[in-house]
Amino acid sequence: MSQSKLITMDEFTIQETRKFPQATGDLSALLRDLGLAGKIINKQVRKAGLVDILGKHGATNVQGEEQMKLDVFANETLINILKNCSECAGIASEENDNHVSYEDTFSCNAKYVVLFDPLDGSSNIDVNASIGTIFSIYRRVSPLGTTCTEEDFLQPGNKLVAAGYIIYGSSTMMVYATKLGVNGFTLEPSIGEFCLSHPNMQCKENGKIYSINQGNSVKYEDSMLAYLRYCMEESKEDGRPYTQRYIGSMVADMHRTLIKGGIFMYPGDKSAPKGKLRLQYECNPMAFILEAAGGKAVNNHERILDIVPTELHQRVPIFIGSKNMVEKAMEFVGA
Ligand code: AHM
Ligand code: MG
């Protein structure tokens, strides 16, 4: 990135907003606040390896403050930043049982609600692999001027206004999608700003990588096993079978899928027919991003974005990624 050509995420979102004369700038402000939360979480994530030196969870640090687990820290950071901004009426977090409605006047008059998974893939922290924050933004359906209600958070993904993630990887990036498309911004540490690095991200129609926790095979239905055999033996992208890659951190696996193409799957199985991943916190935002980039996301009979949620923490099987690969998988497992 040459310094003279840097476009910060703020500059970019404001320029995009100007395409809509009726826009108030609230969405740009909300994205900026989410970026701020990402920078604060990033600072803490980068210190994770020093935890044994600085003090473990439960211990107190030199300032006498108790050390917090990173996922708790990320959750509290997002809740507080979004409470103090005036664009968000309330939040729902993968870490909390229920949604939180903010009660001050500014929040009651805000038109958006935000759902997030504050630190997805947190089991990867100990091994220094990439983790991430996932977020979704909906326009509330409850009346302005009141506190928001659960109904605001149980909207299907096809009502999303924006969704994105922040990946704490070898660099820190924020990627967000609106119906206008998907753009990626890399944190430039010297100025502390996310700068446009991946404009107009597109997911290739075909890819070479399948991504799944294949250790669960013993529990898979026969149709799923047949598809895995296809991936390992018959698929011939570039004359050789697909490559398998699985980090076990959805943000990292999806980021690779978005950039390189491929398919990511967390199917249902005999012991967990709905799989593991959460519709509202993980699958809908990723489906929205991938579709905005030209990809596809289904459970096995329905578009993820069309599923009407009935509870905040519901799980759903997911097949997501390059359009043609997802369609091929459905020839095996589609119901
Ligand atoms: P988490 O929200 O508890 O971190 O779990 C979600 C994570 C995803 O990031 C990842 O895709 C999946 O769990 C991995 O699960 P598994 O270890 O069963 O393969
Ligand atoms: Mg998660």
Tab-separated table of C-alpha atoms and ligand atoms in Angstrom:
chain	number	residue	atom	x	y	z
A	1	MET	CA	0.000	0.000	0.000
A	2	SER	CA	1.517	3.308	-1.030
A	3	GLN	CA	0.865	5.972	1.623
A	4	SER	CA	-0.364	8.561	-0.887
A	5	LYS	CA	-3.119	6.255	-2.131
A	6	LEU	CA	-4.414	5.048	1.225
A	7	ILE	CA	-8.198	5.127	1.515
A	8	THR	CA	-9.358	4.604	5.071
A	9	MET	CA	-12.468	2.577	5.804
A	10	ASP	CA	-14.194	5.746	7.022
A	11	GLU	CA	-13.463	7.584	3.794
A	12	PHE	CA	-14.632	4.602	1.795
A	13	THR	CA	-17.929	4.088	3.661
A	14	ILE	CA	-18.731	7.792	3.521
A	15	GLN	CA	-18.126	7.799	-0.260
A	16	GLU	CA	-20.359	4.740	-0.625
A	17	THR	CA	-23.087	6.331	1.502
A	18	ARG	CA	-23.104	9.377	-0.784
A	19	LYS	CA	-24.480	7.150	-3.548
A	20	PHE	CA	-27.752	7.229	-1.571
A	21	PRO	CA	-28.958	10.830	-1.100
A	22	GLN	CA	-31.437	9.758	1.619
A	23	ALA	CA	-28.741	8.044	3.738
A	24	THR	CA	-28.121	9.615	7.143
A	25	GLY	CA	-24.587	8.329	7.703
A	26	ASP	CA	-25.696	6.166	10.647
A	27	LEU	CA	-24.516	2.970	8.977
A	28	SER	CA	-21.063	4.450	8.279
A	29	ALA	CA	-20.858	5.537	11.911
A	30	LEU	CA	-21.870	2.092	13.121
A	31	LEU	CA	-19.244	0.420	10.928
A	32	ARG	CA	-16.654	2.835	12.282
A	33	ASP	CA	-17.646	1.882	15.851
A	34	LEU	CA	-17.363	-1.809	15.003
A	35	GLY	CA	-13.934	-1.085	13.527
A	36	LEU	CA	-12.959	0.663	16.749
A	37	ALA	CA	-14.043	-2.376	18.784
A	38	GLY	CA	-11.989	-4.514	16.382
A	39	LYS	CA	-8.879	-2.396	16.984
A	40	ILE	CA	-9.267	-2.659	20.769
A	41	ILE	CA	-9.824	-6.429	20.612
A	42	ASN	CA	-6.876	-6.716	18.219
A	43	LYS	CA	-4.588	-4.993	20.717
A	44	GLN	CA	-5.564	-7.535	23.365
A	45	VAL	CA	-5.335	-10.527	21.000
A	46	ARG	CA	-1.779	-9.513	20.043
A	47	LYS	CA	-0.825	-9.739	23.736
A	48	ALA	CA	-2.355	-13.209	24.185
A	49	GLY	CA	0.976	-15.034	24.069
A	50	LEU	CA	2.270	-12.875	26.919
A	51	VAL	CA	-0.472	-13.965	29.254
A	52	ASP	CA	1.848	-16.223	31.261
A	53	ILE	CA	4.148	-13.266	31.806
A	54	LEU	CA	1.474	-10.640	32.400
A	55	GLY	CA	-0.796	-12.868	34.490
A	56	LYS	CA	-3.362	-15.555	33.757
A	57	HIS	CA	-7.135	-15.290	33.743
A	58	GLY	CA	-8.270	-14.817	37.308
A	59	ALA	CA	-4.976	-13.208	38.333
A	60	THR	CA	-4.606	-9.469	38.808
A	61	ASN	CA	-2.238	-7.400	36.714
A	62	VAL	CA	0.103	-4.664	37.876
A	63	GLN	CA	-2.676	-2.071	37.821
A	64	GLY	CA	-4.683	-4.294	40.144
A	65	GLU	CA	-7.181	-5.092	37.361
A	66	GLU	CA	-8.355	-8.641	36.957
A	67	GLN	CA	-7.173	-10.317	33.736
A	68	MET	CA	-10.098	-11.207	31.564
A	69	LYS	CA	-10.411	-14.135	29.193
A	70	LEU	CA	-10.122	-12.816	25.666
A	71	ASP	CA	-13.615	-13.850	24.600
A	72	VAL	CA	-15.135	-12.143	27.646
A	73	PHE	CA	-13.020	-9.062	26.950
A	74	ALA	CA	-14.145	-8.987	23.303
A	75	ASN	CA	-17.787	-9.362	24.313
A	76	GLU	CA	-17.645	-6.558	26.864
A	77	THR	CA	-15.760	-4.277	24.484
A	78	LEU	CA	-18.424	-4.638	21.793
A	79	ILE	CA	-21.330	-4.269	24.229
A	80	ASN	CA	-19.877	-1.061	25.707
A	81	ILE	CA	-18.857	0.581	22.443
A	82	LEU	CA	-22.232	-0.103	20.861
A	83	LYS	CA	-24.033	1.129	23.985
A	84	ASN	CA	-22.170	4.421	23.862
A	85	CYS	CA	-22.779	5.093	20.175
A	86	SER	CA	-26.059	6.540	19.011
A	87	GLU	CA	-26.737	4.249	16.055
A	88	CYS	CA	-27.419	0.973	17.855
A	89	ALA	CA	-30.633	0.174	19.774
A	90	GLY	CA	-29.370	-3.113	21.207
A	91	ILE	CA	-27.254	-6.182	20.672
A	92	ALA	CA	-27.351	-9.947	20.786
A	93	SER	CA	-24.147	-11.857	21.389
A	94	GLU	CA	-23.196	-15.506	21.029
A	95	GLU	CA	-21.786	-15.174	24.554
A	96	ASN	CA	-25.090	-14.033	26.139
A	97	ASP	CA	-28.311	-16.009	26.571
A	98	ASN	CA	-30.585	-13.080	25.702
A	99	HIS	CA	-30.398	-9.888	23.707
A	100	VAL	CA	-29.529	-6.615	25.466
A	101	SER	CA	-31.736	-3.553	24.824
A	102	TYR	CA	-30.031	-0.240	25.530
A	103	GLU	CA	-32.362	2.033	27.445
A	104	ASP	CA	-30.987	5.564	27.001
A	105	THR	CA	-32.821	7.985	24.707
A	106	PHE	CA	-30.187	7.951	21.940
A	107	SER	CA	-30.258	4.164	21.727
A	108	CYS	CA	-34.066	4.015	21.799
A	109	ASN	CA	-34.066	6.316	18.772
A	110	ALA	CA	-31.423	4.313	16.903
A	111	LYS	CA	-32.582	2.359	13.874
A	112	TYR	CA	-30.130	-0.537	13.886
A	113	VAL	CA	-29.507	-3.608	16.022
A	114	VAL	CA	-26.257	-5.598	15.921
A	115	LEU	CA	-25.615	-9.297	16.487
A	116	PHE	CA	-22.108	-10.622	16.990
A	117	ASP	CA	-19.889	-13.524	17.833
A	118	PRO	CA	-17.221	-11.562	19.723
A	119	LEU	CA	-14.350	-14.027	19.315
A	120	ASP	CA	-15.093	-16.955	17.078
A	121	GLY	CA	-12.733	-19.911	17.054
A	122	SER	CA	-11.428	-19.013	20.498
A	123	SER	CA	-10.063	-22.538	21.019
A	124	ASN	CA	-7.395	-21.472	18.504
A	125	ILE	CA	-6.005	-18.736	20.768
A	126	ASP	CA	-3.720	-21.152	22.615
A	127	VAL	CA	-2.110	-22.340	19.382
A	128	ASN	CA	-1.653	-18.874	17.885
A	129	ALA	CA	-3.952	-19.516	14.914
A	130	SER	CA	-6.293	-16.932	13.421
A	131	ILE	CA	-9.510	-16.017	15.206
A	132	GLY	CA	-12.136	-13.406	14.443
A	133	THR	CA	-15.145	-11.283	15.338
A	134	ILE	CA	-18.306	-11.719	13.243
A	135	PHE	CA	-21.082	-9.112	13.106
A	136	SER	CA	-24.503	-8.556	11.529
A	137	ILE	CA	-26.520	-5.355	11.241
A	138	TYR	CA	-30.310	-5.302	10.882
A	139	ARG	CA	-32.728	-2.411	10.681
A	140	ARG	CA	-34.992	-2.799	13.716
A	141	VAL	CA	-38.658	-3.692	13.223
A	142	SER	CA	-39.837	-2.393	16.620
A	143	PRO	CA	-40.941	1.265	16.687
A	144	LEU	CA	-38.308	3.999	16.985
A	145	GLY	CA	-38.344	5.692	20.369
A	146	THR	CA	-38.872	2.432	22.290
A	147	THR	CA	-36.422	-0.168	23.561
A	148	CYS	CA	-35.710	-2.852	20.964
A	149	THR	CA	-37.247	-6.313	21.308
A	150	GLU	CA	-36.276	-9.910	20.521
A	151	GLU	CA	-38.217	-9.681	17.260
A	152	ASP	CA	-35.543	-7.250	15.984
A	153	PHE	CA	-32.925	-9.986	16.351
A	154	LEU	CA	-34.969	-12.838	14.875
A	155	GLN	CA	-35.032	-11.498	11.328
A	156	PRO	CA	-33.930	-13.731	8.455
A	157	GLY	CA	-30.589	-13.071	6.794
A	158	ASN	CA	-32.301	-11.722	3.678
A	159	LYS	CA	-33.132	-8.637	5.767
A	160	LEU	CA	-29.514	-7.904	6.639
A	161	VAL	CA	-28.310	-4.382	5.907
A	162	ALA	CA	-24.637	-5.255	6.363
A	163	ALA	CA	-22.466	-8.023	7.799
A	164	GLY	CA	-18.772	-8.535	8.227
A	165	TYR	CA	-15.888	-9.894	10.204
A	166	ILE	CA	-12.585	-8.822	11.646
A	167	ILE	CA	-9.859	-11.436	11.314
A	168	TYR	CA	-6.927	-11.376	13.721
A	169	GLY	CA	-4.479	-13.198	11.471
A	170	SER	CA	-0.984	-12.566	10.173
A	171	SER	CA	-2.426	-9.114	9.623
A	172	THR	CA	-5.677	-7.746	11.007
A	173	MET	CA	-8.412	-7.173	8.469
A	174	MET	CA	-11.976	-5.980	8.520
A	175	VAL	CA	-14.175	-7.261	5.716
A	176	TYR	CA	-17.727	-6.058	5.351
A	177	ALA	CA	-20.530	-6.539	2.884
A	178	THR	CA	-23.550	-4.503	1.969
A	179	LYS	CA	-25.826	-5.164	-0.978
A	180	LEU	CA	-23.334	-3.048	-2.983
A	181	GLY	CA	-20.593	-5.654	-2.548
A	182	VAL	CA	-17.770	-6.836	-0.330
A	183	ASN	CA	-14.647	-4.866	0.545
A	184	GLY	CA	-11.671	-5.694	2.742
A	185	PHE	CA	-9.578	-3.274	4.814
A	186	THR	CA	-6.216	-4.078	6.362
A	187	LEU	CA	-5.221	-2.463	9.644
A	188	GLU	CA	-2.254	-0.171	9.055
A	189	PRO	CA	-0.725	-0.206	12.546
A	190	SER	CA	1.346	2.969	12.120
A	191	ILE	CA	-1.786	5.104	11.729
A	192	GLY	CA	-4.223	2.789	13.498
A	193	GLU	CA	-6.676	2.775	10.594
A	194	PHE	CA	-8.272	0.072	8.480
A	195	CYS	CA	-7.313	0.909	4.873
A	196	LEU	CA	-8.874	-0.402	1.686
A	197	SER	CA	-6.721	-3.319	0.529
A	198	HIS	CA	-9.212	-5.757	-1.062
A	199	PRO	CA	-11.764	-3.776	-3.118
A	200	ASN	CA	-14.803	-5.524	-4.573
A	201	MET	CA	-13.990	-9.040	-3.314
A	202	GLN	CA	-15.397	-11.845	-5.458
A	203	CYS	CA	-15.644	-15.539	-4.623
A	204	LYS	CA	-14.617	-17.637	-7.659
A	205	GLU	CA	-17.329	-19.844	-9.164
A	206	ASN	CA	-15.044	-22.874	-8.890
A	207	GLY	CA	-12.385	-23.707	-6.351
A	208	LYS	CA	-10.014	-26.501	-5.394
A	209	ILE	CA	-10.377	-26.667	-1.617
A	210	TYR	CA	-12.921	-28.447	0.548
A	211	SER	CA	-12.997	-27.566	4.221
A	212	ILE	CA	-14.666	-29.738	6.851
A	213	ASN	CA	-13.939	-31.436	10.163
A	214	GLN	CA	-13.497	-34.832	8.562
A	215	GLY	CA	-12.950	-36.379	11.996
A	216	ASN	CA	-16.732	-36.363	12.317
A	217	SER	CA	-17.077	-38.761	9.332
A	218	VAL	CA	-18.082	-41.686	11.501
A	219	LYS	CA	-21.320	-39.837	12.287
A	220	TYR	CA	-22.112	-38.668	8.737
A	221	GLU	CA	-25.055	-39.896	6.676
A	222	ASP	CA	-24.226	-42.024	3.608
A	223	SER	CA	-24.967	-39.132	1.222
A	224	MET	CA	-22.381	-36.954	2.980
A	225	LEU	CA	-19.828	-39.786	2.879
A	226	ALA	CA	-20.483	-40.161	-0.853
A	227	TYR	CA	-19.782	-36.438	-1.357
A	228	LEU	CA	-16.547	-36.707	0.648
A	229	ARG	CA	-15.481	-39.625	-1.547
A	230	TYR	CA	-16.172	-37.430	-4.566
A	231	CYS	CA	-13.954	-34.683	-3.068
A	232	MET	CA	-11.124	-37.116	-2.357
A	233	GLU	CA	-11.258	-39.301	-5.449
A	234	GLU	CA	-13.322	-37.995	-8.328
A	235	SER	CA	-13.245	-34.198	-8.278
A	236	LYS	CA	-10.753	-33.115	-10.904
A	237	GLU	CA	-10.252	-29.375	-10.700
A	238	ASP	CA	-6.900	-28.871	-12.507
A	239	GLY	CA	-6.627	-32.626	-13.046
A	240	ARG	CA	-6.301	-33.615	-9.375
A	241	PRO	CA	-8.773	-34.116	-6.547
A	242	TYR	CA	-9.622	-31.241	-4.255
A	243	THR	CA	-7.224	-30.252	-1.496
A	244	GLN	CA	-8.511	-30.405	2.094
A	245	ARG	CA	-7.902	-27.456	4.456
A	246	TYR	CA	-9.524	-26.914	7.854
A	247	ILE	CA	-8.359	-24.419	10.444
A	248	GLY	CA	-11.320	-24.902	12.802
A	249	SER	CA	-11.849	-21.174	13.056
A	250	MET	CA	-14.778	-20.230	10.843
A	251	VAL	CA	-13.573	-16.705	10.144
A	252	ALA	CA	-10.215	-17.989	8.928
A	253	ASP	CA	-11.734	-20.819	6.875
A	254	MET	CA	-14.260	-18.410	5.332
A	255	HIS	CA	-11.648	-15.730	4.636
A	256	ARG	CA	-9.622	-18.273	2.652
A	257	THR	CA	-12.790	-19.464	0.880
A	258	LEU	CA	-13.673	-15.890	-0.084
A	259	ILE	CA	-10.207	-15.148	-1.431
A	260	LYS	CA	-9.270	-18.469	-3.036
A	261	GLY	CA	-12.628	-20.106	-3.668
A	262	GLY	CA	-13.634	-23.482	-2.250
A	263	ILE	CA	-16.365	-24.968	-0.122
A	264	PHE	CA	-16.695	-24.858	3.662
A	265	MET	CA	-19.076	-27.273	5.345
A	266	TYR	CA	-20.399	-27.971	8.802
A	267	PRO	CA	-23.100	-30.515	8.031
A	268	GLY	CA	-25.588	-32.104	10.369
A	269	ASP	CA	-24.794	-35.657	11.411
A	270	LYS	CA	-26.454	-38.581	13.178
A	271	SER	CA	-25.829	-37.163	16.653
A	272	ALA	CA	-26.287	-33.459	15.792
A	273	PRO	CA	-28.713	-33.144	12.851
A	274	LYS	CA	-28.447	-29.349	12.933
A	275	GLY	CA	-24.654	-29.295	12.984
A	276	LYS	CA	-22.784	-26.942	15.272
A	277	LEU	CA	-22.749	-23.444	13.861
A	278	ARG	CA	-25.244	-20.764	14.837
A	279	LEU	CA	-27.608	-19.296	12.266
A	280	GLN	CA	-27.737	-15.763	13.660
A	281	TYR	CA	-24.146	-15.307	14.770
A	282	GLU	CA	-22.105	-17.264	12.235
A	283	CYS	CA	-24.026	-18.647	9.259
A	284	ASN	CA	-26.217	-15.690	8.229
A	285	PRO	CA	-23.446	-13.073	8.255
A	286	MET	CA	-21.096	-15.388	6.331
A	287	ALA	CA	-23.871	-16.308	3.868
A	288	PHE	CA	-24.612	-12.614	3.285
A	289	ILE	CA	-20.934	-11.859	2.644
A	290	LEU	CA	-20.406	-14.834	0.341
A	291	GLU	CA	-23.568	-14.153	-1.650
A	292	ALA	CA	-22.613	-10.483	-2.028
A	293	ALA	CA	-19.319	-11.786	-3.466
A	294	GLY	CA	-21.070	-14.110	-5.941
A	295	GLY	CA	-20.922	-17.292	-3.855
A	296	LYS	CA	-23.665	-19.473	-2.431
A	297	ALA	CA	-24.762	-20.711	1.018
A	298	VAL	CA	-27.386	-23.365	1.788
A	299	ASN	CA	-28.251	-25.813	4.571
A	300	ASN	CA	-29.207	-28.757	2.409
A	301	HIS	CA	-32.559	-27.751	1.062
A	302	GLU	CA	-32.795	-24.020	1.592
A	303	ARG	CA	-30.823	-20.831	1.109
A	304	ILE	CA	-29.347	-19.931	4.525
A	305	LEU	CA	-30.525	-16.313	4.170
A	306	ASP	CA	-34.163	-17.413	3.731
A	307	ILE	CA	-34.382	-19.406	6.967
A	308	VAL	CA	-36.706	-17.661	9.414
A	309	PRO	CA	-35.054	-17.892	12.834
A	310	THR	CA	-37.158	-19.017	15.774
A	311	GLU	CA	-34.560	-18.669	18.504
A	312	LEU	CA	-31.422	-16.598	18.957
A	313	HIS	CA	-28.993	-19.471	19.355
A	314	GLN	CA	-30.369	-21.933	16.821
A	315	ARG	CA	-27.938	-24.101	14.894
A	316	VAL	CA	-28.050	-24.933	11.220
A	317	PRO	CA	-26.063	-27.174	8.849
A	318	ILE	CA	-24.115	-25.117	6.319
A	319	PHE	CA	-22.504	-25.596	2.885
A	320	ILE	CA	-20.985	-22.316	1.722
A	321	GLY	CA	-18.503	-21.049	-0.831
A	322	SER	CA	-17.918	-21.151	-4.581
A	323	LYS	CA	-21.259	-21.362	-6.365
A	324	ASN	CA	-20.493	-24.374	-8.563
A	325	MET	CA	-18.920	-26.347	-5.711
A	326	VAL	CA	-21.921	-25.794	-3.443
A	327	GLU	CA	-24.242	-26.828	-6.279
A	328	LYS	CA	-22.172	-29.974	-6.855
A	329	ALA	CA	-22.352	-30.836	-3.140
A	330	MET	CA	-26.140	-30.474	-3.305
A	331	GLU	CA	-26.250	-33.163	-6.026
A	332	PHE	CA	-25.138	-35.520	-3.232
A	333	VAL	CA	-26.661	-34.137	-0.046
A	334	GLY	CA	-29.444	-31.816	-1.235
A	335	ALA	CA	-32.824	-32.799	0.181
B	1	AHM	P1	-17.020	-21.186	18.841
B	1	AHM	O1	-18.072	-20.158	18.500
B	1	AHM	O2	-17.260	-21.866	20.151
B	1	AHM	O3	-15.636	-20.647	18.686
B	1	AHM	O4	-17.217	-22.387	17.792
B	1	AHM	C1	-17.320	-22.111	16.442
B	1	AHM	C2	-16.138	-22.697	15.737
B	1	AHM	C3	-16.008	-22.203	14.331
B	1	AHM	O5	-15.133	-21.105	14.266
B	1	AHM	C4	-15.441	-23.392	13.606
B	1	AHM	O6	-15.786	-23.397	12.252
B	1	AHM	C5	-16.037	-24.545	14.341
B	1	AHM	O7	-16.365	-24.078	15.630
B	1	AHM	C6	-15.101	-25.690	14.491
B	1	AHM	O8	-15.735	-26.736	15.139
B	1	AHM	P2	-15.084	-28.194	15.278
B	1	AHM	O9	-13.989	-28.080	16.256
B	1	AHM	O10	-16.219	-29.068	15.747
B	1	AHM	O11	-14.610	-28.595	13.917
B	2	MG	MG	-18.593	-18.909	17.271
